[in-house]
Amino acid sequence: MARVAIVTGGTRGIGEAISLALKDMGMTVAANYAGNDERAKAFSDRTGIKTYKWDVGDYDAVQAGVAQVEAELGPVDVVVNNAGITRDGTLMKMDKQAWNEVIDTNLGGCFTMAKAVFAGMKDRGWGRIVNIGSINGQAGQYGQVNYAAAKSGIHGFTKALAQEGARFGITVNAIAPGYIDTDMVAAVPADVLAKIVAKIPVGRLGQATEIARAVAFLVAEDAGFVTGSTLSINGGQHMY
């Protein structure tokens, strides 16, 4: 029977590339999304991948959403925690809501999703969890104290949970992408983006498929000796 995988934020950008890569591996994929129904339907129509709507920062919604996936597709073997948002601003200008929303979604989502699937993975003796961090969680970034804190927290969360899952056949790893050619990066002003690219040794933005390829490696059947690791994919911009 095919492995069942959930990809949060799985209908666009990096998440879409991951969803497609896992489908190509023969997995049954559930792509989670938070708000854009029209885009999710277009994604599902185009790819044949089922979509499920819930807020990863909402504990009860995650429990219900994962239960629905398992009822319709089967036990969840793979989770890729990709969902993320930005609410940028300097500390002086950032309000508590902007802090809470980013922490709850980007970091809290890793907790809620892992909590919903971990017991089942333990019982079955097999599981793969991949958390998508960020170069800005490793190096920091001006105007992103909330985002950098959440993404940095993901790397610590990954190492701690990997120790809990290891003896049960559950691996937990992270990927820290650099600047990837997605809608989020495309929204950066052209002059600012040019300065960013100038600092990337390979001289270009990354592609979402390059992140997806790494996820496919980490969730493979024969990747059981890789756990607690963070794979940096940033074109050499930050060698961590």
Short mmCIF file of C-alpha atoms in Angstrom, two decimals:
data_model
loop_
_atom_site.label_atom_id
_atom_site.label_comp_id
_atom_site.label_asym_id
_atom_site.label_seq_id
_atom_site.Cartn_x
_atom_site.Cartn_y
_atom_site.Cartn_z
CA MET A 1 0.00 0.00 0.00
CA ALA A 2 1.27 3.49 -0.87
CA ARG A 3 2.58 5.69 1.91
CA VAL A 4 0.26 8.57 2.82
CA ALA A 5 1.87 12.01 3.08
CA ILE A 6 0.56 15.36 4.23
CA VAL A 7 2.25 18.51 2.95
CA THR A 8 1.16 21.67 4.75
CA GLY A 9 1.03 24.74 2.60
CA GLY A 10 1.11 22.15 -0.14
CA THR A 11 -0.71 23.86 -3.02
CA ARG A 12 1.71 26.60 -4.03
CA GLY A 13 5.40 27.44 -4.27
CA ILE A 14 7.74 25.10 -2.44
CA GLY A 15 4.79 23.15 -1.04
CA GLU A 16 3.39 22.45 -4.49
CA ALA A 17 6.77 21.20 -5.70
CA ILE A 18 7.01 18.91 -2.65
CA SER A 19 3.49 17.57 -3.15
CA LEU A 20 4.28 16.71 -6.78
CA ALA A 21 7.63 15.13 -5.89
CA LEU A 22 6.03 12.84 -3.30
CA LYS A 23 3.27 11.90 -5.71
CA ASP A 24 5.96 11.01 -8.27
CA MET A 25 7.48 8.70 -5.63
CA GLY A 26 4.22 6.78 -5.53
CA MET A 27 2.88 8.29 -2.33
CA THR A 28 -0.74 9.25 -1.75
CA VAL A 29 -0.51 12.97 -1.03
CA ALA A 30 -2.85 15.26 0.90
CA ALA A 31 -2.06 18.92 0.29
CA ASN A 32 -3.12 21.17 3.13
CA TYR A 33 -3.91 24.84 2.59
CA ALA A 34 -5.18 27.67 4.76
CA GLY A 35 -7.33 30.06 2.78
CA ASN A 36 -7.39 30.28 -1.02
CA ASP A 37 -10.15 27.87 -2.09
CA GLU A 38 -9.99 28.83 -5.75
CA ARG A 39 -6.27 28.26 -5.99
CA ALA A 40 -6.54 24.97 -4.10
CA LYS A 41 -9.21 23.72 -6.49
CA ALA A 42 -7.10 24.69 -9.49
CA PHE A 43 -4.13 22.85 -7.97
CA SER A 44 -6.22 19.72 -7.35
CA ASP A 45 -7.73 19.80 -10.83
CA ARG A 46 -4.27 20.15 -12.37
CA THR A 47 -2.44 17.56 -10.28
CA GLY A 48 -5.06 15.08 -9.09
CA ILE A 49 -3.87 15.64 -5.51
CA LYS A 50 -6.60 16.01 -2.88
CA THR A 51 -6.60 19.21 -0.85
CA TYR A 52 -7.63 19.75 2.73
CA LYS A 53 -8.25 23.10 4.40
CA TRP A 54 -7.21 23.87 7.95
CA ASP A 55 -5.09 26.35 9.92
CA VAL A 56 -1.95 24.57 11.14
CA GLY A 57 -1.78 26.97 14.07
CA ASP A 58 -5.16 25.76 15.35
CA TYR A 59 -4.63 22.61 17.43
CA ASP A 60 -8.21 21.35 17.23
CA ALA A 61 -8.47 22.05 13.49
CA VAL A 62 -5.29 20.05 12.89
CA GLN A 63 -6.58 17.09 14.89
CA ALA A 64 -9.81 17.11 12.90
CA GLY A 65 -8.05 17.62 9.58
CA VAL A 66 -5.57 14.80 10.07
CA ALA A 67 -8.38 12.52 11.22
CA GLN A 68 -10.24 13.31 7.98
CA VAL A 69 -7.16 12.55 5.88
CA GLU A 70 -6.65 9.23 7.65
CA ALA A 71 -10.31 8.29 7.25
CA GLU A 72 -10.21 9.02 3.52
CA LEU A 73 -6.65 8.05 2.52
CA GLY A 74 -5.24 5.88 5.30
CA PRO A 75 -2.72 6.25 8.16
CA VAL A 76 -0.30 9.14 7.71
CA ASP A 77 3.32 8.02 7.31
CA VAL A 78 4.92 11.27 6.14
CA VAL A 79 4.43 14.88 7.21
CA VAL A 80 6.16 17.83 5.60
CA ASN A 81 5.68 20.98 7.68
CA ASN A 82 5.99 23.62 5.00
CA ALA A 83 3.21 26.09 5.88
CA GLY A 84 4.57 29.51 6.71
CA ILE A 85 3.64 33.19 6.73
CA THR A 86 5.43 36.50 7.15
CA ARG A 87 4.39 39.59 9.10
CA ASP A 88 7.55 41.62 8.69
CA GLY A 89 8.53 44.71 10.65
CA THR A 90 11.20 45.92 13.01
CA LEU A 91 10.74 45.17 16.68
CA MET A 92 9.78 48.79 17.35
CA LYS A 93 6.93 48.58 14.86
CA MET A 94 5.83 44.97 15.42
CA ASP A 95 2.70 44.38 17.45
CA LYS A 96 1.86 41.29 19.49
CA GLN A 97 -0.53 40.00 16.85
CA ALA A 98 2.16 39.99 14.16
CA TRP A 99 4.45 38.10 16.54
CA ASN A 100 1.80 35.55 17.57
CA GLU A 101 0.55 34.82 14.06
CA VAL A 102 4.00 33.97 12.73
CA ILE A 103 5.04 31.92 15.77
CA ASP A 104 1.72 30.04 15.86
CA THR A 105 1.78 29.16 12.15
CA ASN A 106 5.46 28.64 11.38
CA LEU A 107 6.59 27.01 14.62
CA GLY A 108 3.33 26.03 16.28
CA GLY A 109 2.27 24.26 13.09
CA CYS A 110 5.19 21.88 13.44
CA PHE A 111 4.03 20.98 16.94
CA THR A 112 0.35 20.56 16.09
CA MET A 113 1.05 18.41 13.03
CA ALA A 114 3.64 16.22 14.77
CA LYS A 115 1.32 15.81 17.74
CA ALA A 116 -1.48 14.60 15.45
CA VAL A 117 0.56 11.89 13.71
CA PHE A 118 3.34 10.84 16.09
CA ALA A 119 1.43 8.21 18.08
CA GLY A 120 0.29 6.44 14.92
CA MET A 121 3.78 6.47 13.46
CA LYS A 122 5.12 5.05 16.72
CA ASP A 123 2.56 2.24 16.74
CA ARG A 124 3.41 1.31 13.14
CA GLY A 125 7.18 1.63 13.70
CA TRP A 126 7.76 3.97 10.77
CA GLY A 127 7.46 7.67 10.06
CA ARG A 128 9.06 10.62 8.32
CA ILE A 129 8.71 14.23 9.45
CA VAL A 130 10.42 17.02 7.53
CA ASN A 131 10.23 20.60 8.79
CA ILE A 132 10.94 23.49 6.43
CA GLY A 133 13.08 26.07 8.20
CA SER A 134 14.90 28.97 6.58
CA ILE A 135 18.27 30.59 6.03
CA ASN A 136 16.84 33.48 8.04
CA GLY A 137 16.37 31.17 11.00
CA GLN A 138 20.10 30.42 10.82
CA ALA A 139 21.54 33.83 9.99
CA GLY A 140 18.79 36.20 11.11
CA GLN A 141 17.25 38.94 8.99
CA TYR A 142 16.54 42.61 9.63
CA GLY A 143 12.84 43.24 10.16
CA GLN A 144 12.00 39.59 10.77
CA VAL A 145 12.44 38.93 14.48
CA ASN A 146 9.21 36.89 14.51
CA TYR A 147 9.99 34.88 11.37
CA ALA A 148 13.63 34.30 12.29
CA ALA A 149 12.66 33.22 15.80
CA ALA A 150 10.05 30.78 14.50
CA LYS A 151 12.35 29.28 11.87
CA SER A 152 15.24 29.02 14.32
CA GLY A 153 12.88 27.28 16.72
CA ILE A 154 12.07 24.75 14.02
CA HIS A 155 15.68 23.64 13.93
CA GLY A 156 15.72 23.04 17.70
CA PHE A 157 12.32 21.33 17.57
CA THR A 158 13.65 19.01 14.86
CA LYS A 159 16.67 17.90 16.88
CA ALA A 160 14.65 17.28 20.03
CA LEU A 161 11.85 15.36 18.34
CA ALA A 162 14.37 13.29 16.38
CA GLN A 163 15.67 11.94 19.67
CA GLU A 164 12.15 10.95 20.73
CA GLY A 165 11.33 9.24 17.45
CA ALA A 166 14.58 7.46 16.68
CA ARG A 167 13.90 4.18 18.48
CA PHE A 168 10.46 3.94 16.88
CA GLY A 169 11.60 4.20 13.29
CA ILE A 170 10.52 7.84 13.02
CA THR A 171 13.02 10.23 11.48
CA VAL A 172 12.73 13.99 11.93
CA ASN A 173 14.77 16.32 9.77
CA ALA A 174 14.73 19.92 8.61
CA ILE A 175 15.56 21.79 5.45
CA ALA A 176 16.69 25.41 5.54
CA PRO A 177 16.04 26.96 2.12
CA GLY A 178 17.70 30.15 1.03
CA TYR A 179 15.97 32.52 -1.35
CA ILE A 180 13.76 30.47 -3.67
CA ASP A 181 11.99 31.72 -6.80
CA THR A 182 8.44 31.70 -5.39
CA ASP A 183 5.57 34.20 -5.17
CA MET A 184 6.78 35.29 -1.73
CA VAL A 185 10.22 36.21 -3.05
CA ALA A 186 8.75 37.71 -6.22
CA ALA A 187 6.96 40.25 -4.02
CA VAL A 188 10.33 41.66 -2.91
CA PRO A 189 11.13 44.97 -4.68
CA ALA A 190 13.37 44.44 -7.71
CA ASP A 191 16.24 46.55 -6.39
CA VAL A 192 16.23 44.71 -3.06
CA LEU A 193 16.03 41.33 -4.80
CA ALA A 194 19.01 42.22 -6.98
CA LYS A 195 21.07 42.92 -3.86
CA ILE A 196 20.02 39.57 -2.38
CA VAL A 197 21.01 37.64 -5.50
CA ALA A 198 24.34 39.45 -5.56
CA LYS A 199 25.12 37.85 -2.19
CA ILE A 200 24.37 34.30 -3.37
CA PRO A 201 27.61 32.65 -4.56
CA VAL A 202 25.89 30.59 -7.27
CA GLY A 203 24.44 33.83 -8.65
CA ARG A 204 20.74 32.94 -8.79
CA LEU A 205 17.64 32.17 -6.78
CA GLY A 206 16.91 28.56 -5.94
CA GLN A 207 14.08 26.58 -7.52
CA ALA A 208 11.25 24.99 -5.58
CA THR A 209 12.04 21.66 -7.23
CA GLU A 210 15.49 21.74 -5.62
CA ILE A 211 13.89 21.81 -2.18
CA ALA A 212 11.43 19.10 -3.19
CA ARG A 213 14.27 16.85 -4.31
CA ALA A 214 15.80 17.07 -0.84
CA VAL A 215 12.48 16.27 0.82
CA ALA A 216 12.12 13.21 -1.40
CA PHE A 217 15.52 12.01 -0.21
CA LEU A 218 14.69 12.49 3.47
CA VAL A 219 11.34 10.67 3.32
CA ALA A 220 12.58 7.70 1.30
CA GLU A 221 12.27 4.16 2.60
CA ASP A 222 16.06 3.82 2.81
CA ALA A 223 16.71 7.15 4.58
CA GLY A 224 16.26 5.76 8.08
CA PHE A 225 19.78 6.61 9.25
CA VAL A 226 19.30 10.34 8.61
CA THR A 227 17.62 12.05 11.54
CA GLY A 228 18.04 15.24 13.53
CA SER A 229 19.73 16.89 10.57
CA THR A 230 19.24 20.28 8.96
CA LEU A 231 20.04 20.43 5.25
CA SER A 232 20.88 23.94 4.08
CA ILE A 233 19.95 24.66 0.46
CA ASN A 234 20.90 28.26 -0.16
CA GLY A 235 23.38 28.47 -3.03
CA GLY A 236 26.24 28.99 -0.58
CA GLN A 237 24.80 32.22 0.83
CA HIS A 238 25.13 31.00 4.42
CA MET A 239 27.44 28.10 5.13
CA TYR A 240 26.18 26.88 8.48
#
